[in-house]
Amino acid sequence: MIPEIDARGCIARNMWEGTLAFSFEADASLLDIPFVNFAGPVRAELSYRIAEDNSVEVSGTIAFALQGACSRCLEDASAEIVYDARALFLPGDGDGEAYGYRNGVVSLGEWLRESIMFALPSRLLCKACAQWEKNNSEEV
Ligand SMILES: [Zn+2]
């Protein structure tokens, strides 16, 4: 379950920063590596800070595991991904760089979805193939 940040409520209580730790199921459609799936939920550890202009800066890490078939040899493979994510939420409409939020409540869903897409590798390699590619690239 992805929590929301009640920015208006925080401001009313004079709380200008806080932390969030939660986990949620990633949308399997985000992942387009053949024969690879999310292994368990995505864990998010975030902190947020509300500025005087009511903009909300959120940063932290999202972490998740992938498991499935190696993209080269189809042997079992897995990976643990940890990604540093950061975003700015502005009251009202967002712009090209910042997200918007309405009615005093910051919804994190769209940003987390996009962060997972940025964090995802283009393929998954088993240990042997990762080592093989490393050796090969060093020879070039
Ligand atoms: Zn492999």
Tab-separated table of C-alpha atoms and ligand atoms in Angstrom:
chain	number	residue	atom	x	y	z
A	1	MET	CA	0.000	0.000	0.000
A	2	ILE	CA	1.427	3.373	-1.017
A	3	PRO	CA	0.758	6.057	1.615
A	4	GLU	CA	-0.027	9.664	0.792
A	5	ILE	CA	1.603	12.684	2.380
A	6	ASP	CA	-1.003	14.903	4.003
A	7	ALA	CA	0.930	18.113	3.374
A	8	ARG	CA	-1.913	20.361	4.529
A	9	GLY	CA	-2.286	18.381	7.761
A	10	CYS	CA	1.474	18.467	8.388
A	11	ILE	CA	1.575	22.222	7.874
A	12	ALA	CA	-1.423	22.712	10.185
A	13	ARG	CA	0.419	20.739	12.880
A	14	ASN	CA	3.664	22.625	12.163
A	15	MET	CA	5.410	19.435	11.060
A	16	TRP	CA	7.695	20.301	8.158
A	17	GLU	CA	9.446	17.005	7.681
A	18	GLY	CA	8.968	13.332	8.230
A	19	THR	CA	9.828	9.846	7.081
A	20	LEU	CA	7.899	7.053	5.414
A	21	ALA	CA	8.784	3.365	5.199
A	22	PHE	CA	6.428	1.050	3.392
A	23	SER	CA	6.270	-1.686	0.804
A	24	PHE	CA	3.962	-2.267	-2.120
A	25	GLU	CA	3.444	-4.631	-5.006
A	26	ALA	CA	5.004	-3.376	-8.220
A	27	ASP	CA	2.874	-3.447	-11.340
A	28	ALA	CA	4.186	-6.439	-13.287
A	29	SER	CA	3.565	-4.592	-16.562
A	30	LEU	CA	6.490	-2.250	-15.743
A	31	LEU	CA	8.877	-5.141	-16.314
A	32	ASP	CA	9.576	-6.152	-19.892
A	33	ILE	CA	12.600	-8.470	-19.539
A	34	PRO	CA	11.513	-11.877	-20.881
A	35	PHE	CA	11.060	-14.602	-18.208
A	36	VAL	CA	11.832	-12.207	-15.345
A	37	ASN	CA	9.491	-11.218	-12.512
A	38	PHE	CA	9.517	-9.102	-9.376
A	39	ALA	CA	10.424	-11.312	-6.420
A	40	GLY	CA	8.358	-9.833	-3.618
A	41	PRO	CA	7.249	-6.280	-2.949
A	42	VAL	CA	9.100	-3.028	-3.525
A	43	ARG	CA	10.408	-1.484	-0.299
A	44	ALA	CA	10.540	2.287	-0.035
A	45	GLU	CA	12.334	4.314	2.644
A	46	LEU	CA	11.646	7.973	2.096
A	47	SER	CA	11.955	11.259	3.855
A	48	TYR	CA	10.064	14.413	2.971
A	49	ARG	CA	10.466	18.086	3.674
A	50	ILE	CA	7.818	20.757	3.173
A	51	ALA	CA	9.091	24.207	2.196
A	52	GLU	CA	7.500	27.566	3.016
A	53	ASP	CA	5.972	27.695	-0.469
A	54	ASN	CA	4.259	24.367	0.321
A	55	SER	CA	6.412	22.489	-2.187
A	56	VAL	CA	7.235	19.007	-0.915
A	57	GLU	CA	10.635	17.438	-1.557
A	58	VAL	CA	10.719	13.658	-1.264
A	59	SER	CA	13.886	11.553	-1.436
A	60	GLY	CA	15.089	8.148	-0.396
A	61	THR	CA	15.607	4.653	-1.726
A	62	ILE	CA	13.405	2.104	-3.394
A	63	ALA	CA	14.604	-1.501	-3.369
A	64	PHE	CA	13.300	-4.631	-5.002
A	65	ALA	CA	14.430	-8.045	-6.176
A	66	LEU	CA	14.185	-9.544	-9.642
A	67	GLN	CA	14.216	-13.218	-10.356
A	68	GLY	CA	13.869	-15.323	-13.456
A	69	ALA	CA	15.906	-16.528	-16.395
A	70	CYS	CA	19.268	-15.093	-17.419
A	71	SER	CA	18.848	-12.983	-20.560
A	72	ARG	CA	21.841	-14.738	-22.173
A	73	CYS	CA	21.740	-18.391	-21.110
A	74	LEU	CA	18.298	-18.830	-19.457
A	75	GLU	CA	19.834	-20.206	-16.242
A	76	ASP	CA	18.277	-19.038	-12.979
A	77	ALA	CA	19.267	-15.476	-12.205
A	78	SER	CA	18.357	-12.875	-9.631
A	79	ALA	CA	19.262	-9.318	-8.776
A	80	GLU	CA	18.709	-6.933	-5.902
A	81	ILE	CA	18.085	-3.396	-7.145
A	82	VAL	CA	18.494	-0.352	-4.898
A	83	TYR	CA	17.677	2.992	-6.444
A	84	ASP	CA	18.043	6.533	-5.100
A	85	ALA	CA	14.870	8.399	-5.938
A	86	ARG	CA	14.045	12.051	-5.512
A	87	ALA	CA	11.158	14.274	-6.531
A	88	LEU	CA	9.637	17.681	-5.956
A	89	PHE	CA	5.871	18.085	-5.649
A	90	LEU	CA	4.309	21.507	-6.189
A	91	PRO	CA	0.824	22.576	-5.081
A	92	GLY	CA	-1.452	22.589	-8.123
A	93	ASP	CA	-0.071	21.520	-11.461
A	94	GLY	CA	3.383	20.072	-11.899
A	95	ASP	CA	5.750	21.220	-14.607
A	96	GLY	CA	8.265	19.312	-16.687
A	97	GLU	CA	10.517	18.646	-13.707
A	98	ALA	CA	8.176	18.627	-10.721
A	99	TYR	CA	4.986	16.730	-9.978
A	100	GLY	CA	1.813	18.500	-8.927
A	101	TYR	CA	-0.429	17.740	-5.967
A	102	ARG	CA	-4.004	18.715	-5.216
A	103	ASN	CA	-6.178	19.288	-2.161
A	104	GLY	CA	-3.153	19.347	0.139
A	105	VAL	CA	-2.367	15.670	-0.397
A	106	VAL	CA	0.744	14.347	-2.174
A	107	SER	CA	0.174	11.084	-4.043
A	108	LEU	CA	3.397	9.145	-4.558
A	109	GLY	CA	2.095	6.475	-6.929
A	110	GLU	CA	2.989	7.980	-10.298
A	111	TRP	CA	6.467	9.000	-9.153
A	112	LEU	CA	7.186	5.557	-7.646
A	113	ARG	CA	5.995	3.909	-10.848
A	114	GLU	CA	8.355	6.064	-12.904
A	115	SER	CA	11.206	5.512	-10.446
A	116	ILE	CA	10.832	1.747	-10.793
A	117	MET	CA	11.014	2.133	-14.576
A	118	PHE	CA	14.246	4.139	-14.258
A	119	ALA	CA	15.666	1.622	-11.782
A	120	LEU	CA	14.962	-1.441	-13.897
A	121	PRO	CA	17.897	-2.885	-15.829
A	122	SER	CA	17.359	-3.710	-19.496
A	123	ARG	CA	18.127	-7.382	-18.821
A	124	LEU	CA	19.008	-9.827	-16.086
A	125	LEU	CA	22.250	-11.834	-16.105
A	126	CYS	CA	23.281	-14.850	-14.021
A	127	LYS	CA	26.631	-14.665	-12.185
A	128	ALA	CA	28.485	-16.650	-14.860
A	129	CYS	CA	27.241	-14.443	-17.712
A	130	ALA	CA	27.863	-11.243	-15.795
A	131	GLN	CA	31.435	-12.433	-15.204
A	132	TRP	CA	31.811	-13.468	-18.847
A	133	GLU	CA	30.654	-10.048	-20.057
A	134	LYS	CA	32.937	-8.303	-17.589
A	135	ASN	CA	35.963	-10.284	-18.839
A	136	ASN	CA	35.035	-9.651	-22.459
A	137	SER	CA	34.543	-5.945	-22.065
A	138	GLU	CA	37.939	-5.702	-20.373
A	139	GLU	CA	39.619	-7.290	-23.391
A	140	VAL	CA	38.169	-4.733	-25.801
B	1	ZN	ZN	23.538	-16.630	-17.864
